[in-house]
Amino acid sequence: LEPGDVIFLSGELGAGKTTFVQGLAEGLGVPGEVTSPTFTLLQEYLGGKLPLFHFDAYRIEHPEELLDVGLEEYLQRGGVVVVEWAERLKWFAPEEHLEVSVIIRPDDSREFLFRPHGMRYEALLRQWEANGC
Ligand SMILES: Nc1ncnc2c1ncn2[C@@H]1O[C@H](COP(=O)(O)OP(=O)(O)OP(=O)(O)O)[C@@H](O)[C@H]1O
Ligand SMILES: [Mg+2]
């Protein structure tokens, strides 16, 4: 990931969104534990290769509430922005972002769908594919 990257995560309750963010944090070398920001809307994790800004839209009633805590400013801060329950923010998605949907399969395993929006994320997915992901 690069500074300014944006990942919008969707998936039902307990799909594995926070677990996915924990993996991102580990990959970025973020020290300490990454928890769900459900009650705070936003957790900032510094100390890794890039700052990680973790938003959770589960408890919001209106998408504007995330704008109130500064979602748009965080997009400019040179970190990685990741949003859980992003399906609630559909109309506020930046033009370029990576959409990740987590689906619970009948055997309780998970399926991840990656949908790139914009050239940056198309390139990123091609790079992952080339790396065997
Ligand atoms: N890739 C995975 N494969 C199997 N089980 C998983 C996977 N990811 C998460 N889980 C399990 O699913 C449960 C919920 O995970 P998690 O809290 O990450 O989901 P969530 O989508 O963030 O939930 P919420 O909707 O409450 O935010 C946990 O018990 C976790 O162990
Ligand atoms: Mg969660």
Tab-separated table of N, CA and C and ligand atoms in Angstrom:
chain	number	residue	atom	x	y	z
A	1	LEU	N	0.834	-1.198	0.000
A	1	LEU	CA	0.000	0.000	0.000
A	1	LEU	C	0.869	1.248	0.000
A	2	GLU	N	0.270	2.343	-0.458
A	2	GLU	CA	0.987	3.614	-0.568
A	2	GLU	C	0.245	4.703	0.198
A	3	PRO	N	0.944	5.806	0.515
A	3	PRO	CA	0.261	6.922	1.167
A	3	PRO	C	-0.950	7.360	0.349
A	4	GLY	N	-2.064	7.570	1.018
A	4	GLY	CA	-3.269	8.035	0.340
A	4	GLY	C	-4.180	6.929	-0.156
A	5	ASP	N	-3.762	5.682	0.018
A	5	ASP	CA	-4.619	4.581	-0.442
A	5	ASP	C	-5.896	4.499	0.409
A	6	VAL	N	-6.982	4.107	-0.252
A	6	VAL	CA	-8.292	4.048	0.406
A	6	VAL	C	-8.926	2.690	0.142
A	7	ILE	N	-9.326	2.021	1.209
A	7	ILE	CA	-9.975	0.715	1.079
A	7	ILE	C	-11.351	0.791	1.732
A	8	PHE	N	-12.376	0.477	0.957
A	8	PHE	CA	-13.745	0.457	1.469
A	8	PHE	C	-14.159	-1.001	1.637
A	9	LEU	N	-14.429	-1.391	2.894
A	9	LEU	CA	-14.737	-2.783	3.221
A	9	LEU	C	-16.216	-2.945	3.475
A	10	SER	N	-16.819	-3.955	2.859
A	10	SER	CA	-18.204	-4.245	3.189
A	10	SER	C	-18.351	-5.735	3.464
A	11	GLY	N	-19.463	-6.082	4.084
A	11	GLY	CA	-19.708	-7.471	4.466
A	11	GLY	C	-20.561	-7.499	5.712
A	12	GLU	N	-21.355	-8.565	5.831
A	12	GLU	CA	-22.320	-8.619	6.932
A	12	GLU	C	-21.628	-8.656	8.306
A	13	LEU	N	-22.443	-8.562	9.342
A	13	LEU	CA	-21.959	-8.606	10.725
A	13	LEU	C	-21.079	-9.847	10.915
A	14	GLY	N	-19.880	-9.631	11.416
A	14	GLY	CA	-18.993	-10.763	11.698
A	14	GLY	C	-18.346	-11.385	10.472
A	15	ALA	N	-18.375	-10.681	9.349
A	15	ALA	CA	-17.814	-11.254	8.118
A	15	ALA	C	-16.292	-11.423	8.209
A	16	GLY	N	-15.658	-10.511	8.924
A	16	GLY	CA	-14.193	-10.573	9.009
A	16	GLY	C	-13.513	-9.289	8.571
A	17	LYS	N	-14.246	-8.179	8.638
A	17	LYS	CA	-13.708	-6.884	8.198
A	17	LYS	C	-12.567	-6.437	9.126
A	18	THR	N	-12.832	-6.479	10.435
A	18	THR	CA	-11.793	-6.045	11.388
A	18	THR	C	-10.578	-6.961	11.305
A	19	THR	N	-10.831	-8.250	11.146
A	19	THR	CA	-9.718	-9.209	11.035
A	19	THR	C	-8.845	-8.862	9.828
A	20	PHE	N	-9.487	-8.466	8.733
A	20	PHE	CA	-8.756	-8.059	7.533
A	20	PHE	C	-7.896	-6.819	7.828
A	21	VAL	N	-8.469	-5.870	8.570
A	21	VAL	CA	-7.712	-4.653	8.911
A	21	VAL	C	-6.525	-5.017	9.820
A	22	GLN	N	-6.733	-6.001	10.706
A	22	GLN	CA	-5.622	-6.443	11.563
A	22	GLN	C	-4.474	-6.988	10.709
A	23	GLY	N	-4.823	-7.686	9.628
A	23	GLY	CA	-3.793	-8.188	8.711
A	23	GLY	C	-3.069	-7.057	7.991
A	24	LEU	N	-3.850	-6.035	7.597
A	24	LEU	CA	-3.235	-4.854	6.954
A	24	LEU	C	-2.256	-4.194	7.912
A	25	ALA	N	-2.709	-4.052	9.167
A	25	ALA	CA	-1.888	-3.384	10.185
A	25	ALA	C	-0.593	-4.162	10.412
A	26	GLU	N	-0.722	-5.465	10.451
A	26	GLU	CA	0.463	-6.303	10.637
A	26	GLU	C	1.426	-6.089	9.469
A	27	GLY	N	0.863	-6.068	8.253
A	27	GLY	CA	1.690	-5.856	7.066
A	27	GLY	C	2.383	-4.505	7.080
A	28	LEU	N	1.734	-3.514	7.676
A	28	LEU	CA	2.318	-2.165	7.763
A	28	LEU	C	3.264	-2.041	8.959
A	29	GLY	N	3.321	-3.083	9.782
A	29	GLY	CA	4.198	-3.042	10.953
A	29	GLY	C	3.673	-2.150	12.064
A	30	VAL	N	2.350	-1.993	12.136
A	30	VAL	CA	1.754	-1.172	13.195
A	30	VAL	C	1.936	-1.897	14.532
A	31	PRO	N	2.528	-1.223	15.525
A	31	PRO	CA	2.720	-1.897	16.809
A	31	PRO	C	1.410	-1.933	17.606
A	32	GLY	N	1.268	-2.924	18.454
A	32	GLY	CA	0.101	-2.991	19.351
A	32	GLY	C	-1.087	-3.631	18.677
A	33	GLU	N	-2.205	-3.605	19.402
A	33	GLU	CA	-3.389	-4.337	18.980
A	33	GLU	C	-4.329	-3.436	18.171
A	34	VAL	N	-4.892	-3.972	17.133
A	34	VAL	CA	-5.894	-3.249	16.349
A	34	VAL	C	-7.258	-3.819	16.696
A	35	THR	N	-8.138	-2.944	17.176
A	35	THR	CA	-9.460	-3.403	17.598
A	35	THR	C	-10.517	-2.742	16.715
A	36	SER	N	-11.758	-3.098	16.959
A	36	SER	CA	-12.822	-2.504	16.170
A	36	SER	C	-13.111	-1.103	16.677
A	37	PRO	N	-13.183	-0.134	15.772
A	37	PRO	CA	-13.476	1.232	16.214
A	37	PRO	C	-14.975	1.504	16.319
A	38	THR	N	-15.772	0.449	16.450
A	38	THR	CA	-17.230	0.578	16.385
A	38	THR	C	-17.776	1.702	17.274
A	39	PHE	N	-17.189	1.894	18.454
A	39	PHE	CA	-17.756	2.881	19.368
A	39	PHE	C	-17.116	4.254	19.226
A	40	THR	N	-16.096	4.363	18.386
A	40	THR	CA	-15.386	5.639	18.292
A	40	THR	C	-15.404	6.216	16.877
A	41	LEU	N	-15.899	5.446	15.929
A	41	LEU	CA	-15.905	5.828	14.501
A	41	LEU	C	-14.524	5.815	13.864
A	42	LEU	N	-13.488	6.155	14.636
A	42	LEU	CA	-12.150	6.252	14.045
A	42	LEU	C	-11.075	5.872	15.051
A	43	GLN	N	-10.138	5.050	14.627
A	43	GLN	CA	-8.912	4.798	15.389
A	43	GLN	C	-7.739	5.123	14.480
A	44	GLU	N	-6.755	5.808	15.056
A	44	GLU	CA	-5.536	6.117	14.304
A	44	GLU	C	-4.427	5.226	14.810
A	45	TYR	N	-3.718	4.599	13.900
A	45	TYR	CA	-2.576	3.780	14.298
A	45	TYR	C	-1.322	4.344	13.651
A	46	LEU	N	-0.421	4.831	14.493
A	46	LEU	CA	0.832	5.384	13.997
A	46	LEU	C	1.950	4.404	14.363
A	47	GLY	N	3.115	4.636	13.858
A	47	GLY	CA	4.252	3.799	14.251
A	47	GLY	C	4.550	2.673	13.272
A	48	GLY	N	3.710	2.498	12.262
A	48	GLY	CA	4.007	1.525	11.201
A	48	GLY	C	4.642	2.228	10.018
A	49	LYS	N	4.807	1.504	8.924
A	49	LYS	CA	5.423	2.106	7.735
A	49	LYS	C	4.619	3.297	7.236
A	50	LEU	N	3.294	3.230	7.395
A	50	LEU	CA	2.397	4.337	7.043
A	50	LEU	C	1.377	4.462	8.167
A	51	PRO	N	0.849	5.684	8.385
A	51	PRO	CA	-0.252	5.794	9.344
A	51	PRO	C	-1.466	5.012	8.822
A	52	LEU	N	-2.190	4.401	9.754
A	52	LEU	CA	-3.392	3.659	9.371
A	52	LEU	C	-4.585	4.328	10.051
A	53	PHE	N	-5.557	4.775	9.243
A	53	PHE	CA	-6.758	5.423	9.764
A	53	PHE	C	-7.931	4.479	9.537
A	54	HIS	N	-8.469	3.988	10.623
A	54	HIS	CA	-9.461	2.907	10.584
A	54	HIS	C	-10.825	3.461	11.012
A	55	PHE	N	-11.728	3.559	10.057
A	55	PHE	CA	-13.078	4.078	10.319
A	55	PHE	C	-14.073	2.931	10.365
A	56	ASP	N	-15.156	3.110	11.101
A	56	ASP	CA	-16.224	2.113	11.140
A	56	ASP	C	-17.567	2.832	11.078
A	57	ALA	N	-18.331	2.555	10.036
A	57	ALA	CA	-19.594	3.277	9.814
A	57	ALA	C	-20.795	2.534	10.402
A	58	TYR	N	-20.554	1.473	11.193
A	58	TYR	CA	-21.665	0.641	11.655
A	58	TYR	C	-22.708	1.439	12.432
A	59	ARG	N	-22.237	2.293	13.334
A	59	ARG	CA	-23.189	2.974	14.231
A	59	ARG	C	-23.701	4.305	13.720
A	60	ILE	N	-23.230	4.724	12.577
A	60	ILE	CA	-23.686	6.036	12.117
A	60	ILE	C	-25.084	5.933	11.512
A	61	GLU	N	-25.836	6.995	11.659
A	61	GLU	CA	-27.165	7.024	11.045
A	61	GLU	C	-27.125	7.719	9.697
A	62	HIS	N	-26.228	8.692	9.595
A	62	HIS	CA	-26.105	9.432	8.336
A	62	HIS	C	-24.641	9.465	7.925
A	63	PRO	N	-24.359	9.252	6.651
A	63	PRO	CA	-22.967	9.271	6.180
A	63	PRO	C	-22.241	10.554	6.571
A	64	GLU	N	-22.976	11.641	6.701
A	64	GLU	CA	-22.359	12.927	7.039
A	64	GLU	C	-21.602	12.852	8.367
A	65	GLU	N	-22.002	11.922	9.252
A	65	GLU	CA	-21.318	11.823	10.552
A	65	GLU	C	-19.845	11.475	10.379
A	66	LEU	N	-19.546	10.657	9.371
A	66	LEU	CA	-18.128	10.327	9.137
A	66	LEU	C	-17.392	11.509	8.536
A	67	LEU	N	-18.118	12.314	7.773
A	67	LEU	CA	-17.487	13.526	7.239
A	67	LEU	C	-17.199	14.476	8.391
A	68	ASP	N	-18.091	14.484	9.400
A	68	ASP	CA	-17.888	15.342	10.572
A	68	ASP	C	-16.616	14.974	11.335
A	69	VAL	N	-16.288	13.684	11.408
A	69	VAL	CA	-15.045	13.326	12.113
A	69	VAL	C	-13.822	13.493	11.219
A	70	GLY	N	-14.049	13.936	9.994
A	70	GLY	CA	-12.905	14.343	9.178
A	70	GLY	C	-12.437	13.334	8.158
A	71	LEU	N	-13.331	12.449	7.719
A	71	LEU	CA	-12.920	11.441	6.730
A	71	LEU	C	-12.157	12.071	5.572
A	72	GLU	N	-12.686	13.182	5.055
A	72	GLU	CA	-12.053	13.768	3.861
A	72	GLU	C	-10.664	14.331	4.155
A	73	GLU	N	-10.491	14.894	5.373
A	73	GLU	CA	-9.157	15.386	5.753
A	73	GLU	C	-8.179	14.223	5.857
A	74	TYR	N	-8.668	13.090	6.392
A	74	TYR	CA	-7.779	11.942	6.562
A	74	TYR	C	-7.315	11.390	5.216
A	75	LEU	N	-8.112	11.599	4.191
A	75	LEU	CA	-7.710	11.129	2.857
A	75	LEU	C	-6.459	11.863	2.375
A	76	GLN	N	-6.209	13.040	2.947
A	76	GLN	CA	-5.080	13.876	2.500
A	76	GLN	C	-3.861	13.717	3.396
A	77	ARG	N	-3.917	12.832	4.392
A	77	ARG	CA	-2.859	12.844	5.400
A	77	ARG	C	-1.725	11.850	5.167
A	78	GLY	N	-1.691	11.289	3.990
A	78	GLY	CA	-0.529	10.462	3.648
A	78	GLY	C	-0.497	9.099	4.312
A	79	GLY	N	-1.656	8.650	4.755
A	79	GLY	CA	-1.707	7.316	5.349
A	79	GLY	C	-2.587	6.403	4.513
A	80	VAL	N	-2.974	5.298	5.127
A	80	VAL	CA	-3.921	4.378	4.503
A	80	VAL	C	-5.243	4.547	5.240
A	81	VAL	N	-6.308	4.783	4.476
A	81	VAL	CA	-7.645	4.926	5.060
A	81	VAL	C	-8.417	3.650	4.767
A	82	VAL	N	-8.946	3.020	5.832
A	82	VAL	CA	-9.759	1.828	5.630
A	82	VAL	C	-11.072	2.022	6.383
A	83	VAL	N	-12.176	1.709	5.706
A	83	VAL	CA	-13.505	1.967	6.263
A	83	VAL	C	-14.298	0.672	6.325
A	84	GLU	N	-14.769	0.307	7.539
A	84	GLU	CA	-15.688	-0.839	7.672
A	84	GLU	C	-17.125	-0.360	7.463
A	85	TRP	N	-17.977	-1.230	6.986
A	85	TRP	CA	-19.367	-0.909	6.665
A	85	TRP	C	-19.440	0.209	5.632
A	86	ALA	N	-18.533	0.136	4.663
A	86	ALA	CA	-18.438	1.208	3.679
A	86	ALA	C	-19.651	1.250	2.761
A	87	GLU	N	-20.434	0.165	2.736
A	87	GLU	CA	-21.641	0.202	1.893
A	87	GLU	C	-22.563	1.333	2.348
A	88	ARG	N	-22.397	1.777	3.602
A	88	ARG	CA	-23.217	2.895	4.096
A	88	ARG	C	-22.724	4.244	3.600
A	89	LEU	N	-21.559	4.249	2.988
A	89	LEU	CA	-20.957	5.514	2.539
A	89	LEU	C	-20.836	5.587	1.030
A	90	LYS	N	-21.539	4.678	0.372
A	90	LYS	CA	-21.372	4.529	-1.075
A	90	LYS	C	-21.263	5.854	-1.815
A	91	TRP	N	-22.124	6.791	-1.469
A	91	TRP	CA	-22.188	8.039	-2.228
A	91	TRP	C	-21.042	8.966	-1.894
A	92	PHE	N	-20.244	8.603	-0.865
A	92	PHE	CA	-19.133	9.461	-0.458
A	92	PHE	C	-17.788	8.847	-0.816
A	93	ALA	N	-17.818	7.747	-1.548
A	93	ALA	CA	-16.556	7.086	-1.897
A	93	ALA	C	-15.729	8.000	-2.793
A	94	PRO	N	-14.429	8.120	-2.511
A	94	PRO	CA	-13.587	8.857	-3.445
A	94	PRO	C	-13.619	8.151	-4.795
A	95	GLU	N	-13.411	8.903	-5.844
A	95	GLU	CA	-13.485	8.320	-7.183
A	95	GLU	C	-12.571	7.098	-7.301
A	96	GLU	N	-11.362	7.214	-6.717
A	96	GLU	CA	-10.416	6.102	-6.760
A	96	GLU	C	-10.359	5.441	-5.389
A	97	HIS	N	-10.700	4.181	-5.337
A	97	HIS	CA	-10.552	3.419	-4.081
A	97	HIS	C	-10.638	1.934	-4.403
A	98	LEU	N	-10.248	1.132	-3.422
A	98	LEU	CA	-10.358	-0.315	-3.577
A	98	LEU	C	-11.549	-0.785	-2.753
A	99	GLU	N	-12.470	-1.441	-3.421
A	99	GLU	CA	-13.645	-1.973	-2.738
A	99	GLU	C	-13.372	-3.448	-2.422
A	100	VAL	N	-13.540	-3.807	-1.170
A	100	VAL	CA	-13.325	-5.202	-0.760
A	100	VAL	C	-14.599	-5.696	-0.089
A	101	SER	N	-15.179	-6.769	-0.620
A	101	SER	CA	-16.371	-7.350	-0.005
A	101	SER	C	-15.991	-8.696	0.586
A	102	VAL	N	-16.399	-8.900	1.843
A	102	VAL	CA	-16.115	-10.165	2.528
A	102	VAL	C	-17.420	-10.943	2.627
A	103	ILE	N	-17.393	-12.161	2.162
A	103	ILE	CA	-18.601	-12.987	2.124
A	103	ILE	C	-18.372	-14.246	2.958
A	104	ILE	N	-19.351	-14.560	3.822
A	104	ILE	CA	-19.258	-15.781	4.631
A	104	ILE	C	-19.831	-16.934	3.806
A	105	ARG	N	-19.023	-17.948	3.603
A	105	ARG	CA	-19.493	-19.115	2.851
A	105	ARG	C	-20.197	-20.084	3.793
A	106	PRO	N	-20.992	-20.994	3.233
A	106	PRO	CA	-21.738	-21.944	4.070
A	106	PRO	C	-20.841	-22.760	5.010
A	107	ASP	N	-19.598	-23.016	4.611
A	107	ASP	CA	-18.707	-23.801	5.489
A	107	ASP	C	-17.944	-22.911	6.463
A	108	ASP	N	-18.371	-21.630	6.576
A	108	ASP	CA	-17.791	-20.659	7.504
A	108	ASP	C	-16.420	-20.136	7.059
A	109	SER	N	-15.959	-20.555	5.887
A	109	SER	CA	-14.757	-19.904	5.359
A	109	SER	C	-15.200	-18.573	4.740
A	110	ARG	N	-14.246	-17.782	4.282
A	110	ARG	CA	-14.579	-16.448	3.753
A	110	ARG	C	-14.125	-16.309	2.314
A	111	GLU	N	-14.925	-15.569	1.566
A	111	GLU	CA	-14.562	-15.234	0.201
A	111	GLU	C	-14.349	-13.713	0.145
A	112	PHE	N	-13.274	-13.285	-0.504
A	112	PHE	CA	-12.972	-11.853	-0.626
A	112	PHE	C	-13.089	-11.434	-2.089
A	113	LEU	N	-13.892	-10.415	-2.328
A	113	LEU	CA	-14.012	-9.871	-3.682
A	113	LEU	C	-13.330	-8.504	-3.696
A	114	PHE	N	-12.378	-8.346	-4.608
A	114	PHE	CA	-11.650	-7.083	-4.726
A	114	PHE	C	-12.085	-6.398	-6.010
A	115	ARG	N	-12.610	-5.197	-5.854
A	115	ARG	CA	-13.084	-4.465	-7.028
A	115	ARG	C	-12.351	-3.119	-7.085
A	116	PRO	N	-11.476	-2.952	-8.098
A	116	PRO	CA	-10.717	-1.702	-8.166
A	116	PRO	C	-11.543	-0.580	-8.770
A	117	HIS	N	-11.437	0.591	-8.211
A	117	HIS	CA	-12.036	1.796	-8.795
A	117	HIS	C	-10.887	2.754	-9.075
A	118	GLY	N	-10.504	2.853	-10.329
A	118	GLY	CA	-9.402	3.748	-10.699
A	118	GLY	C	-8.144	2.975	-11.046
A	119	MET	N	-7.272	3.662	-11.795
A	119	MET	CA	-6.080	2.997	-12.339
A	119	MET	C	-5.121	2.525	-11.267
A	120	ARG	N	-4.995	3.301	-10.197
A	120	ARG	CA	-4.078	2.927	-9.121
A	120	ARG	C	-4.408	1.521	-8.596
A	121	TYR	N	-5.697	1.250	-8.428
A	121	TYR	CA	-6.103	-0.019	-7.808
A	121	TYR	C	-6.146	-1.154	-8.833
A	122	GLU	N	-6.375	-0.794	-10.083
A	122	GLU	CA	-6.263	-1.819	-11.132
A	122	GLU	C	-4.815	-2.312	-11.175
A	123	ALA	N	-3.877	-1.372	-11.095
A	123	ALA	CA	-2.452	-1.732	-11.112
A	123	ALA	C	-2.099	-2.561	-9.873
A	124	LEU	N	-2.654	-2.158	-8.728
A	124	LEU	CA	-2.363	-2.863	-7.472
A	124	LEU	C	-2.826	-4.318	-7.551
A	125	LEU	N	-4.024	-4.527	-8.084
A	125	LEU	CA	-4.552	-5.894	-8.174
A	125	LEU	C	-3.733	-6.728	-9.168
A	126	ARG	N	-3.299	-6.082	-10.264
A	126	ARG	CA	-2.452	-6.811	-11.226
A	126	ARG	C	-1.142	-7.220	-10.562
A	127	GLN	N	-0.611	-6.317	-9.724
A	127	GLN	CA	0.642	-6.591	-9.021
A	127	GLN	C	0.458	-7.769	-8.054
A	128	TRP	N	-0.650	-7.781	-7.330
A	128	TRP	CA	-0.926	-8.888	-6.395
A	128	TRP	C	-1.054	-10.195	-7.154
A	129	GLU	N	-1.737	-10.113	-8.304
A	129	GLU	CA	-1.937	-11.306	-9.119
A	129	GLU	C	-0.575	-11.842	-9.575
A	130	ALA	N	0.284	-10.908	-10.026
A	130	ALA	CA	1.621	-11.309	-10.486
A	130	ALA	C	2.425	-11.934	-9.349
A	131	ASN	N	2.110	-11.526	-8.115
A	131	ASN	CA	2.794	-12.085	-6.957
A	131	ASN	C	2.130	-13.364	-6.453
A	132	GLY	N	1.149	-13.838	-7.196
A	132	GLY	CA	0.522	-15.113	-6.845
A	132	GLY	C	-0.630	-15.016	-5.861
A	133	CYS	N	-1.139	-13.794	-5.608
A	133	CYS	CA	-2.280	-13.671	-4.686
A	133	CYS	C	-3.583	-14.021	-5.392
B	1	LIG	N1	-10.910	-14.985	7.007
B	1	LIG	C1	-11.607	-15.566	7.999
B	1	LIG	N2	-11.883	-16.877	7.988
B	1	LIG	C2	-12.586	-17.448	8.978
B	1	LIG	N3	-13.082	-16.786	10.057
B	1	LIG	C3	-12.836	-15.473	10.128
B	1	LIG	C4	-12.096	-14.792	9.107
B	1	LIG	N4	-12.025	-13.479	9.439
B	1	LIG	C5	-12.687	-13.359	10.608
B	1	LIG	N5	-13.168	-14.540	11.035
B	1	LIG	C6	-13.952	-14.757	12.262
B	1	LIG	O1	-15.164	-14.028	12.161
B	1	LIG	C7	-15.482	-13.379	13.398
B	1	LIG	C8	-15.760	-11.927	13.181
B	1	LIG	O2	-14.604	-11.271	12.685
B	1	LIG	P1	-14.475	-9.696	12.638
B	1	LIG	O3	-14.703	-9.105	13.975
B	1	LIG	O4	-13.198	-9.422	11.946
B	1	LIG	O5	-15.716	-9.358	11.703
B	1	LIG	P2	-16.311	-7.913	11.309
B	1	LIG	O6	-16.777	-8.044	9.902
B	1	LIG	O7	-15.323	-6.852	11.609
B	1	LIG	O8	-17.520	-7.792	12.292
B	1	LIG	P3	-18.434	-6.490	12.594
B	1	LIG	O9	-19.503	-6.552	11.552
B	1	LIG	O10	-18.927	-6.717	13.965
B	1	LIG	O11	-17.544	-5.282	12.447
B	1	LIG	C9	-14.284	-13.633	14.325
B	1	LIG	O12	-14.658	-14.599	15.257
B	1	LIG	C10	-13.200	-14.144	13.432
B	1	LIG	O13	-12.416	-15.120	14.057
B	2	MG	MG	-15.580	-5.020	12.664
